[in-house]
Short mmCIF file of N, CA and C in Angstrom, two decimals:
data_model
loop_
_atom_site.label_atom_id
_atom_site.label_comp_id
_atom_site.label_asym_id
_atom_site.label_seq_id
_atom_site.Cartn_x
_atom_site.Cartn_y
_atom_site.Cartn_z
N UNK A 1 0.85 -1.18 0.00
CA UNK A 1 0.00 0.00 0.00
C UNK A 1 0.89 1.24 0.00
N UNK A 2 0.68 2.53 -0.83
CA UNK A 2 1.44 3.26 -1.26
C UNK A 2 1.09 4.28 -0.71
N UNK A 3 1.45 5.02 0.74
CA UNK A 3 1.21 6.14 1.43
C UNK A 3 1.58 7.54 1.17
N UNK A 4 1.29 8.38 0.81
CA UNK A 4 1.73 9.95 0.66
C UNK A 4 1.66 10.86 1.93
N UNK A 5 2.33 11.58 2.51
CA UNK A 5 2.10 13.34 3.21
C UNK A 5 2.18 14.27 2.57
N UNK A 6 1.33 14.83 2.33
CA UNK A 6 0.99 16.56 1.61
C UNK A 6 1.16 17.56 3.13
N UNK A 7 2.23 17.83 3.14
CA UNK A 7 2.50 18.73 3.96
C UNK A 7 2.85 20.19 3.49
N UNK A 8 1.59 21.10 3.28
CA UNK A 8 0.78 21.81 2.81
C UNK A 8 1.35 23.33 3.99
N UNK A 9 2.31 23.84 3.06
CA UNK A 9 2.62 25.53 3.36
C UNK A 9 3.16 26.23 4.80
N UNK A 10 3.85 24.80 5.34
CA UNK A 10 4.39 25.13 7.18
C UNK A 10 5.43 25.93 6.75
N UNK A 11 5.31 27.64 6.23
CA UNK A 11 6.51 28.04 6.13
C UNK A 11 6.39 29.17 7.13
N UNK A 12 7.35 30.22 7.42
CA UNK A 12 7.91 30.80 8.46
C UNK A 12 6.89 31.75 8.45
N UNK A 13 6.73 32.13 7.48
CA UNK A 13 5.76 33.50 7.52
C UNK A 13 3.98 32.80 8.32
N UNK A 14 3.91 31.93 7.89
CA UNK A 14 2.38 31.45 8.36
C UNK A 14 2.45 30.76 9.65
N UNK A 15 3.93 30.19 10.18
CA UNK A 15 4.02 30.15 11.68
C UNK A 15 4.42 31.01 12.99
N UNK A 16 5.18 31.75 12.53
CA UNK A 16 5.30 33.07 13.38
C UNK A 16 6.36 34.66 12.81
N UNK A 17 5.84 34.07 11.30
CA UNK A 17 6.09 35.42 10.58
C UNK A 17 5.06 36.26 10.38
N UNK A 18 4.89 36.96 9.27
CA UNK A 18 4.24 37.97 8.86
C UNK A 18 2.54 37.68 9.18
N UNK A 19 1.79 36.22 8.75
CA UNK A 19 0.88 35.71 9.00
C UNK A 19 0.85 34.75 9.88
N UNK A 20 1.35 35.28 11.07
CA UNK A 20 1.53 33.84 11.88
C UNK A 20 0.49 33.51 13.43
N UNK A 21 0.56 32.64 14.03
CA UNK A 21 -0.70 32.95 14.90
C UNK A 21 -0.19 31.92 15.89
N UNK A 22 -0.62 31.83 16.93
CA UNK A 22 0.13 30.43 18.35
C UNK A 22 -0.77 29.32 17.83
N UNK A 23 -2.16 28.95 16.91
CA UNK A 23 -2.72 27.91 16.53
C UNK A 23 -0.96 27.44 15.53
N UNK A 24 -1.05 28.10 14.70
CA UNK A 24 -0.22 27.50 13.40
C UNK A 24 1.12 26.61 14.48
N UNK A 25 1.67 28.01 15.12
CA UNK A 25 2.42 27.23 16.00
C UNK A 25 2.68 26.20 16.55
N UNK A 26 1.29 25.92 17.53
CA UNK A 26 1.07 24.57 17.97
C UNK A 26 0.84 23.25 17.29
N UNK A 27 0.83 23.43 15.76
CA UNK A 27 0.97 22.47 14.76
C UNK A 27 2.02 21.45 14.84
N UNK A 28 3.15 22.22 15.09
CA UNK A 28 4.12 21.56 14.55
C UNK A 28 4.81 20.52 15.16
N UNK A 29 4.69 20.20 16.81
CA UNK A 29 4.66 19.28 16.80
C UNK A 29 4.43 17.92 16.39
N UNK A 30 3.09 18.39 15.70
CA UNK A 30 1.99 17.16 14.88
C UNK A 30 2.55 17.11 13.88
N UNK A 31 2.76 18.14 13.17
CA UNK A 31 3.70 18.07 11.70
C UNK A 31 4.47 17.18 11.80
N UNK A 32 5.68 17.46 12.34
CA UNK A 32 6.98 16.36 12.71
C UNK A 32 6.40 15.26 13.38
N UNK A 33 5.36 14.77 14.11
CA UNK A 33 4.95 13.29 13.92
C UNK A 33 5.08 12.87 12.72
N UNK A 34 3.59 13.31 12.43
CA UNK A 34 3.76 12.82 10.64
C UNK A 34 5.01 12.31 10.13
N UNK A 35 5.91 13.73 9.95
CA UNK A 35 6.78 13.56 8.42
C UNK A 35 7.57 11.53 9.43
N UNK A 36 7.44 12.04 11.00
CA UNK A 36 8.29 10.52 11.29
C UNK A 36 7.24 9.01 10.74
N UNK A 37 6.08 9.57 10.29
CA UNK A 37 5.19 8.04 10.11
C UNK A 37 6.35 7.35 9.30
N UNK A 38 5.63 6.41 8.64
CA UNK A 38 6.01 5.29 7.54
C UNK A 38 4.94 5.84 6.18
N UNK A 39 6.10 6.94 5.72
CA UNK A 39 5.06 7.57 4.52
C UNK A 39 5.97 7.01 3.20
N UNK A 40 5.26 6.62 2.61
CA UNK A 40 6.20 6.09 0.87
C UNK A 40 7.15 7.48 0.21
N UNK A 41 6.23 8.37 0.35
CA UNK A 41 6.68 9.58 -0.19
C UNK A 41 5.96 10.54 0.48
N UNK A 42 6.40 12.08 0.48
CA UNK A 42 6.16 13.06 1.08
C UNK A 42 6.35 14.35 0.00
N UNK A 43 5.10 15.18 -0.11
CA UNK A 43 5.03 15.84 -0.89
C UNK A 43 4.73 17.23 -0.20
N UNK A 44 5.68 18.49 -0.38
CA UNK A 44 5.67 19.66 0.41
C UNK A 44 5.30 21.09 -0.31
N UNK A 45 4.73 21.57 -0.31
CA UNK A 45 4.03 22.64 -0.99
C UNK A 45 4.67 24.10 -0.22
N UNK A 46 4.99 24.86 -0.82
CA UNK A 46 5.65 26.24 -0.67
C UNK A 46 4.52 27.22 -1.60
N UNK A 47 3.96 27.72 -0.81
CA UNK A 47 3.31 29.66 -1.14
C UNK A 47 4.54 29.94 -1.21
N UNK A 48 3.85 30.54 -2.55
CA UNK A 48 5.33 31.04 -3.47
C UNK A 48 4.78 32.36 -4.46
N UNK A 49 5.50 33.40 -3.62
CA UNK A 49 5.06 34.82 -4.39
C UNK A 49 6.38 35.84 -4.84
N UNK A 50 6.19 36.94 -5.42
CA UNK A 50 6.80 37.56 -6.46
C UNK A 50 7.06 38.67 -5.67
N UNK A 51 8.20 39.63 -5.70
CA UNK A 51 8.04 41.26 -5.15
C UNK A 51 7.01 41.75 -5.83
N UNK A 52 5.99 41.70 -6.85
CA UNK A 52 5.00 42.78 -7.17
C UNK A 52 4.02 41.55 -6.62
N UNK A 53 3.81 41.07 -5.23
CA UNK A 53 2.85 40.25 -5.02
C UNK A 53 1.77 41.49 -4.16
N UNK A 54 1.92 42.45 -3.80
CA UNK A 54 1.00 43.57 -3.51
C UNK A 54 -0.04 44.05 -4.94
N UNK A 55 0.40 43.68 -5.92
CA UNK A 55 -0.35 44.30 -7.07
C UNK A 55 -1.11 43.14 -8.30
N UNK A 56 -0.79 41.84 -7.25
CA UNK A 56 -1.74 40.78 -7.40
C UNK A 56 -2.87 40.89 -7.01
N UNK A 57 -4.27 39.60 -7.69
CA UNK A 57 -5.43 40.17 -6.92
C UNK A 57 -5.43 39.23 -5.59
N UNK A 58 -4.41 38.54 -5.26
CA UNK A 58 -4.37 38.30 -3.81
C UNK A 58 -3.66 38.95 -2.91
N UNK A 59 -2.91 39.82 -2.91
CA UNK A 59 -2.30 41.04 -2.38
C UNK A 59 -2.97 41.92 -2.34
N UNK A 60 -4.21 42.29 -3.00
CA UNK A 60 -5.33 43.26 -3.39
C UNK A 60 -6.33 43.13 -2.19
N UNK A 61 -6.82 41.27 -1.84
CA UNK A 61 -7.37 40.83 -1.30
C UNK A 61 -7.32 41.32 0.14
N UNK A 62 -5.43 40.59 0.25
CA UNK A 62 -4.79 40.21 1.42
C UNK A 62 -3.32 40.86 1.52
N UNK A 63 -3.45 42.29 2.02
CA UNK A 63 -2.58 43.24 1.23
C UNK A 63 -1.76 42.61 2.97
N UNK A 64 -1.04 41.91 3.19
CA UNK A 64 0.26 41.46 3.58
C UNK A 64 1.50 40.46 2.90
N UNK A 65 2.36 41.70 2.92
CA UNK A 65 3.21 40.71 2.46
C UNK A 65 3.64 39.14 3.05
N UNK A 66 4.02 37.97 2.35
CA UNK A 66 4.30 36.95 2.89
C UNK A 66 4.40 36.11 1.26
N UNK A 67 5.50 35.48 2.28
CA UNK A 67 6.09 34.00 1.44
C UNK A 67 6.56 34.47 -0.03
N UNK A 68 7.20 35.80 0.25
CA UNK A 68 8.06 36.49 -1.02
C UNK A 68 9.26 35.10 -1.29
N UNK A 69 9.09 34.48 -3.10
CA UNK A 69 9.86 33.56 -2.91
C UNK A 69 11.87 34.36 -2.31
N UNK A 70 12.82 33.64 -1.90
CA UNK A 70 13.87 33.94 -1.36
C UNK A 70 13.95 34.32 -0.17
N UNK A 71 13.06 35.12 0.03
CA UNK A 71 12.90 35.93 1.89
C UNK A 71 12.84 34.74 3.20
N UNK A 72 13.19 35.15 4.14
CA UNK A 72 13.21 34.30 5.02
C UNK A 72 11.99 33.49 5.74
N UNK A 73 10.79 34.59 5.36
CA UNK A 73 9.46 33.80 5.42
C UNK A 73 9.13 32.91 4.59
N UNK A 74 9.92 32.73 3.63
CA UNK A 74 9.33 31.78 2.72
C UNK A 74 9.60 30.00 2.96
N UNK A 75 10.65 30.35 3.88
CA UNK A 75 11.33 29.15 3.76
C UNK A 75 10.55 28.17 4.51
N UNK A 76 10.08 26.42 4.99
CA UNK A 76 9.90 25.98 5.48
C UNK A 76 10.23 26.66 6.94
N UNK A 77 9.39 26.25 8.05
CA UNK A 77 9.77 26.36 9.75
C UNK A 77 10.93 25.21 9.84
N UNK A 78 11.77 26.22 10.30
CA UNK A 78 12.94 25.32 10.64
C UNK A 78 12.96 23.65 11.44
N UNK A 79 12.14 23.58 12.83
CA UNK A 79 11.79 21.81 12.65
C UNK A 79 11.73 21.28 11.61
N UNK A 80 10.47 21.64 10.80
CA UNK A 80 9.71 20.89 9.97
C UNK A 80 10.98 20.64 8.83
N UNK A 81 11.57 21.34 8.67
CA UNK A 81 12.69 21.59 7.62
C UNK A 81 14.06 20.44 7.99
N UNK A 82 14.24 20.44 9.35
CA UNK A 82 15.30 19.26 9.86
C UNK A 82 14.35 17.96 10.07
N UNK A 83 13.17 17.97 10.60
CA UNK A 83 12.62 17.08 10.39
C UNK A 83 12.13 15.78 8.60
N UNK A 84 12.76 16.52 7.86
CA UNK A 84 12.77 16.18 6.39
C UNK A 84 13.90 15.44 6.18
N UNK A 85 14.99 15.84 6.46
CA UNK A 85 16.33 15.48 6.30
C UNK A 85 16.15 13.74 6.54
N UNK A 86 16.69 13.36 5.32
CA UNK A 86 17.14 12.06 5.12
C UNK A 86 15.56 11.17 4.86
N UNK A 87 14.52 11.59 4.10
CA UNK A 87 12.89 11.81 3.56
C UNK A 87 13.40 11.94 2.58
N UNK A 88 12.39 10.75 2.08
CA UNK A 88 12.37 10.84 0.31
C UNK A 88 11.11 12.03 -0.03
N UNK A 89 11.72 13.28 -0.34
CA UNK A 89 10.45 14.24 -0.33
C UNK A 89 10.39 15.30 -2.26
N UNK A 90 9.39 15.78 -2.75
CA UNK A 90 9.66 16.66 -3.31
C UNK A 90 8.79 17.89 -2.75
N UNK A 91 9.77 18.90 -3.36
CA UNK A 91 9.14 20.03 -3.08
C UNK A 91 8.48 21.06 -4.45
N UNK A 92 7.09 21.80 -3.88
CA UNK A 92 6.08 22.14 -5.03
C UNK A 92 6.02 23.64 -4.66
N UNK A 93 6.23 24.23 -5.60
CA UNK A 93 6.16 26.08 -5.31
C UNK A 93 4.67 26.20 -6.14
N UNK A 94 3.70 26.96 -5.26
CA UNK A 94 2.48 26.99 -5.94
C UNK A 94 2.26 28.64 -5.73
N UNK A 95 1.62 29.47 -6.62
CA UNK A 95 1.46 30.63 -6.56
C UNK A 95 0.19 31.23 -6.11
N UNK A 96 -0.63 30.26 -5.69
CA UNK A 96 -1.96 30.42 -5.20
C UNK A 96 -2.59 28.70 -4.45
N UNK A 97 -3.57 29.12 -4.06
CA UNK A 97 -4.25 28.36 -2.86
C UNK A 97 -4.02 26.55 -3.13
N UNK A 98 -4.51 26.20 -3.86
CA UNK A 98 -4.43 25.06 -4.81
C UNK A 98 -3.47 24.68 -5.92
N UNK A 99 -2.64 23.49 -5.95
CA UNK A 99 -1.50 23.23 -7.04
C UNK A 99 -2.16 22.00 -7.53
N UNK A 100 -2.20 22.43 -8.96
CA UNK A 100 -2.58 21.26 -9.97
C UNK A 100 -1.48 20.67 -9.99
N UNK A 101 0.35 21.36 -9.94
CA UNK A 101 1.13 20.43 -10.17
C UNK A 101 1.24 19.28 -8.77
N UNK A 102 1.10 19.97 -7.85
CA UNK A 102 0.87 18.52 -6.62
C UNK A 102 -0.13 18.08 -7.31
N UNK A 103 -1.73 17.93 -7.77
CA UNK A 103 -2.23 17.14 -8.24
C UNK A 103 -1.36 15.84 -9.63
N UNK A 104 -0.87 16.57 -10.34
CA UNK A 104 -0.44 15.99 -11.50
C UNK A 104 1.06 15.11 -10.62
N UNK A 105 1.31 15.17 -9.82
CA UNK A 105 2.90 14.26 -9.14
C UNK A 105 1.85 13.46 -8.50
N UNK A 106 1.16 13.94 -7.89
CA UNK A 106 0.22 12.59 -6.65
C UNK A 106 -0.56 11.76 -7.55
N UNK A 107 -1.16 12.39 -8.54
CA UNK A 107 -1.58 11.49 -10.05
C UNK A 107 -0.75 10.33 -10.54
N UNK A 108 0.35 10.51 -11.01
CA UNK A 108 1.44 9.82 -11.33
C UNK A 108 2.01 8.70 -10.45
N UNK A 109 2.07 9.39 -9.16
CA UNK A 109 2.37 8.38 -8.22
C UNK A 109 1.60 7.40 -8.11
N UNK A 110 0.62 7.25 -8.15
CA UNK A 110 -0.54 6.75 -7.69
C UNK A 110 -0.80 5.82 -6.07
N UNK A 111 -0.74 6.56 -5.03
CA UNK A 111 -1.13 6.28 -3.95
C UNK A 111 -2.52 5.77 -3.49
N UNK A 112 -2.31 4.96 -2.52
CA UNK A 112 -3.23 4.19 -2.19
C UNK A 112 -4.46 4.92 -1.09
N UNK A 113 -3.37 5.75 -0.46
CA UNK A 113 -3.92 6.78 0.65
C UNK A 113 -3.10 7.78 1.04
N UNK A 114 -3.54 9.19 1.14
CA UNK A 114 -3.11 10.29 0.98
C UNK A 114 -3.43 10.98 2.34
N UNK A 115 -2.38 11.46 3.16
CA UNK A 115 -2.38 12.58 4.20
C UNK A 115 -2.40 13.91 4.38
N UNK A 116 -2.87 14.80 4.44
CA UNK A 116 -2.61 16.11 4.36
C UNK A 116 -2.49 16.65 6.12
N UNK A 117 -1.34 18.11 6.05
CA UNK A 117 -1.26 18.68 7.47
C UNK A 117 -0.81 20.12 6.55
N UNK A 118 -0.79 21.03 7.70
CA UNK A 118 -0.55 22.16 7.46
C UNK A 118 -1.04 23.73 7.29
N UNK A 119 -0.99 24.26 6.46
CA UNK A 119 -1.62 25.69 6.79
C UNK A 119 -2.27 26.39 5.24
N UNK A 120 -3.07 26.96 5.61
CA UNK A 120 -3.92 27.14 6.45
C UNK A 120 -5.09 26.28 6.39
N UNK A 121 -6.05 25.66 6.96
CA UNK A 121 -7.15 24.84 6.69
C UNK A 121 -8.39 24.75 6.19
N UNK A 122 -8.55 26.51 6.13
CA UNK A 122 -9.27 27.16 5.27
C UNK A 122 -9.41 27.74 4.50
N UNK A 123 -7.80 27.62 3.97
CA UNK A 123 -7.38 28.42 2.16
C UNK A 123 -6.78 27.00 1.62
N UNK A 124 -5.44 27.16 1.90
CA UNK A 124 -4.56 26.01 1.30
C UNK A 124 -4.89 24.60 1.18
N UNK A 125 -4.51 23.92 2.58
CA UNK A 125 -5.26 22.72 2.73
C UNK A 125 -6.45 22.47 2.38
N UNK A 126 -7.88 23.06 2.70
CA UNK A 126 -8.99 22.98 1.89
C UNK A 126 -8.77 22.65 0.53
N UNK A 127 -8.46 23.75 -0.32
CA UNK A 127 -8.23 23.71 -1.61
C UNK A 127 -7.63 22.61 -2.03
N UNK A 128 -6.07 22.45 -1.70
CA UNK A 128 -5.26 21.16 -2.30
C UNK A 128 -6.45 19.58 -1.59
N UNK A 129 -6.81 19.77 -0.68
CA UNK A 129 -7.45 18.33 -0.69
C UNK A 129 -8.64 18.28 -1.47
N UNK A 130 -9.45 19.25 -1.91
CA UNK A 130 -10.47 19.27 -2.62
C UNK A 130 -10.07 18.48 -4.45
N UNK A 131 -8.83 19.47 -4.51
CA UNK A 131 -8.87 19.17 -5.51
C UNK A 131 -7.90 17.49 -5.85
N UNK A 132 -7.31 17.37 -4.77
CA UNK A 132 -6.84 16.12 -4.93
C UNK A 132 -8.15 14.50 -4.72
N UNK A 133 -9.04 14.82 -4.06
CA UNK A 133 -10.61 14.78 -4.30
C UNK A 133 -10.71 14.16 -5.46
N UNK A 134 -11.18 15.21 -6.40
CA UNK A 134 -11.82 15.15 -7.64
C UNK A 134 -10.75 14.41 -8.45
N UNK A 135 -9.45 14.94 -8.50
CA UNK A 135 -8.65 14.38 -9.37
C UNK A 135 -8.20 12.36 -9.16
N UNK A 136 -8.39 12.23 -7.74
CA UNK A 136 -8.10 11.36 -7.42
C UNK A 136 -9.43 10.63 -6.20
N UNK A 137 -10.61 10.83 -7.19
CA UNK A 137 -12.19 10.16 -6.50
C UNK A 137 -12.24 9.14 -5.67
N UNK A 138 -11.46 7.81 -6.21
CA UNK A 138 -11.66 6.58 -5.30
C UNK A 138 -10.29 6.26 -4.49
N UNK A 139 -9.51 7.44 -4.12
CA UNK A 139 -8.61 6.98 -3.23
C UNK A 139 -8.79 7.90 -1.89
N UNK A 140 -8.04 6.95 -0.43
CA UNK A 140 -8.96 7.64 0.30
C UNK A 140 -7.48 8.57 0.75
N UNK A 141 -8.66 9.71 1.36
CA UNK A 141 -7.81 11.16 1.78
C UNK A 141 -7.52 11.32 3.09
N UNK A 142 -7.23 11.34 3.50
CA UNK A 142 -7.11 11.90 5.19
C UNK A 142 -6.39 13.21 5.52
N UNK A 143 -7.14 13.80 6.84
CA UNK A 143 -6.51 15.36 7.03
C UNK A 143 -6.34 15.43 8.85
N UNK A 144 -5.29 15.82 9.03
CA UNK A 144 -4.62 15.14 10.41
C UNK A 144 -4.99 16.53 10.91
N UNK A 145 -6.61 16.61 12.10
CA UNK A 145 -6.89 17.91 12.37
C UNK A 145 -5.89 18.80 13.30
N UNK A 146 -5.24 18.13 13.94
CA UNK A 146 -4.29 18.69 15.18
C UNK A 146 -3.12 19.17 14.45
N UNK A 147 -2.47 18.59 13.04
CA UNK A 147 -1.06 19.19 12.41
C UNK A 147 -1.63 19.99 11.71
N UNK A 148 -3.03 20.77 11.42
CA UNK A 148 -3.56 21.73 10.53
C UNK A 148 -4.04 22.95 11.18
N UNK A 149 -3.91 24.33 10.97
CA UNK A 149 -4.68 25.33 11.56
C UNK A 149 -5.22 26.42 10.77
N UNK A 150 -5.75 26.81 10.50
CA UNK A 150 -7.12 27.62 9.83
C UNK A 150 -6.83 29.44 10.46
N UNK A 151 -7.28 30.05 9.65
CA UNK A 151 -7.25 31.57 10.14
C UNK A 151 -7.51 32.24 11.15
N UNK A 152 -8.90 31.16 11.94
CA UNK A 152 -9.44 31.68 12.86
C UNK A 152 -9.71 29.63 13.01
N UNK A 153 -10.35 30.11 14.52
CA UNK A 153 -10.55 28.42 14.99
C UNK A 153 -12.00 27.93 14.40
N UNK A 154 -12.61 28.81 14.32
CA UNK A 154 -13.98 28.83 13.32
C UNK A 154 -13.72 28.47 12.35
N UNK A 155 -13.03 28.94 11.23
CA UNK A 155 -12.93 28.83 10.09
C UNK A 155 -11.97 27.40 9.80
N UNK A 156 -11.25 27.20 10.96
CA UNK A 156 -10.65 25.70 10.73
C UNK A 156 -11.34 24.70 10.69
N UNK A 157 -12.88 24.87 11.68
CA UNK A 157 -13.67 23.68 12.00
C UNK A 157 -14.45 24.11 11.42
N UNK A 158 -14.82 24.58 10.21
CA UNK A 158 -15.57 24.77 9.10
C UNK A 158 -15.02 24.15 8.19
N UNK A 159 -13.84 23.90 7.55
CA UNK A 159 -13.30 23.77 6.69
C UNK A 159 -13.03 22.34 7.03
N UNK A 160 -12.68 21.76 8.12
CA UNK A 160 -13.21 20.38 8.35
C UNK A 160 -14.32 19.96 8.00
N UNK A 161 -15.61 20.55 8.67
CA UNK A 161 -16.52 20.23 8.28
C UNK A 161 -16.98 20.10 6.52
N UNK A 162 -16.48 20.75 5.84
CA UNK A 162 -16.55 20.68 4.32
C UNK A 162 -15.75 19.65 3.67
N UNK A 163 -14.36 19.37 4.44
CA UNK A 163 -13.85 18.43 3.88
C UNK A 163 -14.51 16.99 4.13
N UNK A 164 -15.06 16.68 5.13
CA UNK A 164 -15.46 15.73 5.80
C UNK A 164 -16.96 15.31 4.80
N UNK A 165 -17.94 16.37 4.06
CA UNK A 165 -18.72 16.29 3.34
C UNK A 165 -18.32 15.74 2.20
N UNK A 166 -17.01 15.97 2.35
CA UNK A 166 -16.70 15.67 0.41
C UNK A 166 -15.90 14.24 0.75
N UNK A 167 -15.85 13.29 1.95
CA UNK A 167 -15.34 12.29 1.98
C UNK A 167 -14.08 12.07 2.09
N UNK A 168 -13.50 12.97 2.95
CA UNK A 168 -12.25 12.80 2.85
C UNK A 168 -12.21 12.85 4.87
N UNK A 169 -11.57 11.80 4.95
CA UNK A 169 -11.52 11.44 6.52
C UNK A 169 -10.88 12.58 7.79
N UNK A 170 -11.42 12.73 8.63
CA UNK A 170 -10.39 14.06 9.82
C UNK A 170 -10.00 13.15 10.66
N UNK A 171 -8.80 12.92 10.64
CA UNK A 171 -8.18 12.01 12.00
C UNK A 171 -7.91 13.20 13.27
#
């Protein structure tokens, strides 16, 4: 059986950088469980933006800067980042909420069962499991609620709740 982790945007800026909050924080313990499971492969997603990311319409939206690619927010949280070391992992730079190219690598792979953790649970994670969902219907999903945190604690256990509609398991 062929296991994946989608460990979904634990970078500096969304744990106690620019967008950062003591929920995201308290993730990471759970994070670094995970990456220690018995995962086949591990797939890591980087928010990945431009210096004219203010004059995007998500900078328009969400006029804080964050996860400028090179800057120090961009980078993975340092655990999570030593916690990788010696992980068969790739890494996915996505420029918005959802990556078709993580869809199109987790496609290819073809896993049996898929994990997701990370940030946020009501932009990112939502999105990438939705669409890994549709792209990938009869395999099952799972979303590890304690390594994930959401904008607000509302909006995290909303976004559970939606994922959980669309069949994809909350451990």
């Amino acid at each position: 059986m062929k296991k994946v982790l989608v460990i979904v945007d634990v970078q500096k800026d969304f744990v106690d950088g620019s967008l950062g909050t003591q929920e995201a924080q308290a993730i990471i313990p759970h994070v670094i469980s995970e990456i220690q499971k018995d995962y086949d492969k591990i797939f890591v997603t980087l928010d990945t933006h431009e210096e004219n990311y203010m004059e995007t319409l998500e900078g328009k939206k969400l006029p804080v800067a964050h996860c400028i690619r090179n800057t120090d927010g961009w980078y993975l949280q340092t655990s999570v980042q030593q916690a990788l070391q010696n992980k068969n992992y790739t890494v996915i730079e996505k420029p918005t909420f959802g990556s078709l190219a993580l869809l199109q690598y987790i496609t290819a792979y073809q896993p049996d069962e898929i994990t997701l953790v990370g940030l946020c649970t009501d932009i990112c994670v939502i999105s990438n499991a939705l669409l890994l969902r549709t792209g990938l219907y009869n395999t099952k999903i799972n979303v590890v609620e304690k390594a994930c945190a959401g904008v607000t604690k509302e909006k995290h256990a909303h976004a559970l709740d939606v994922m959980q509609s669309c069949q994809i398991d909350i451990l």
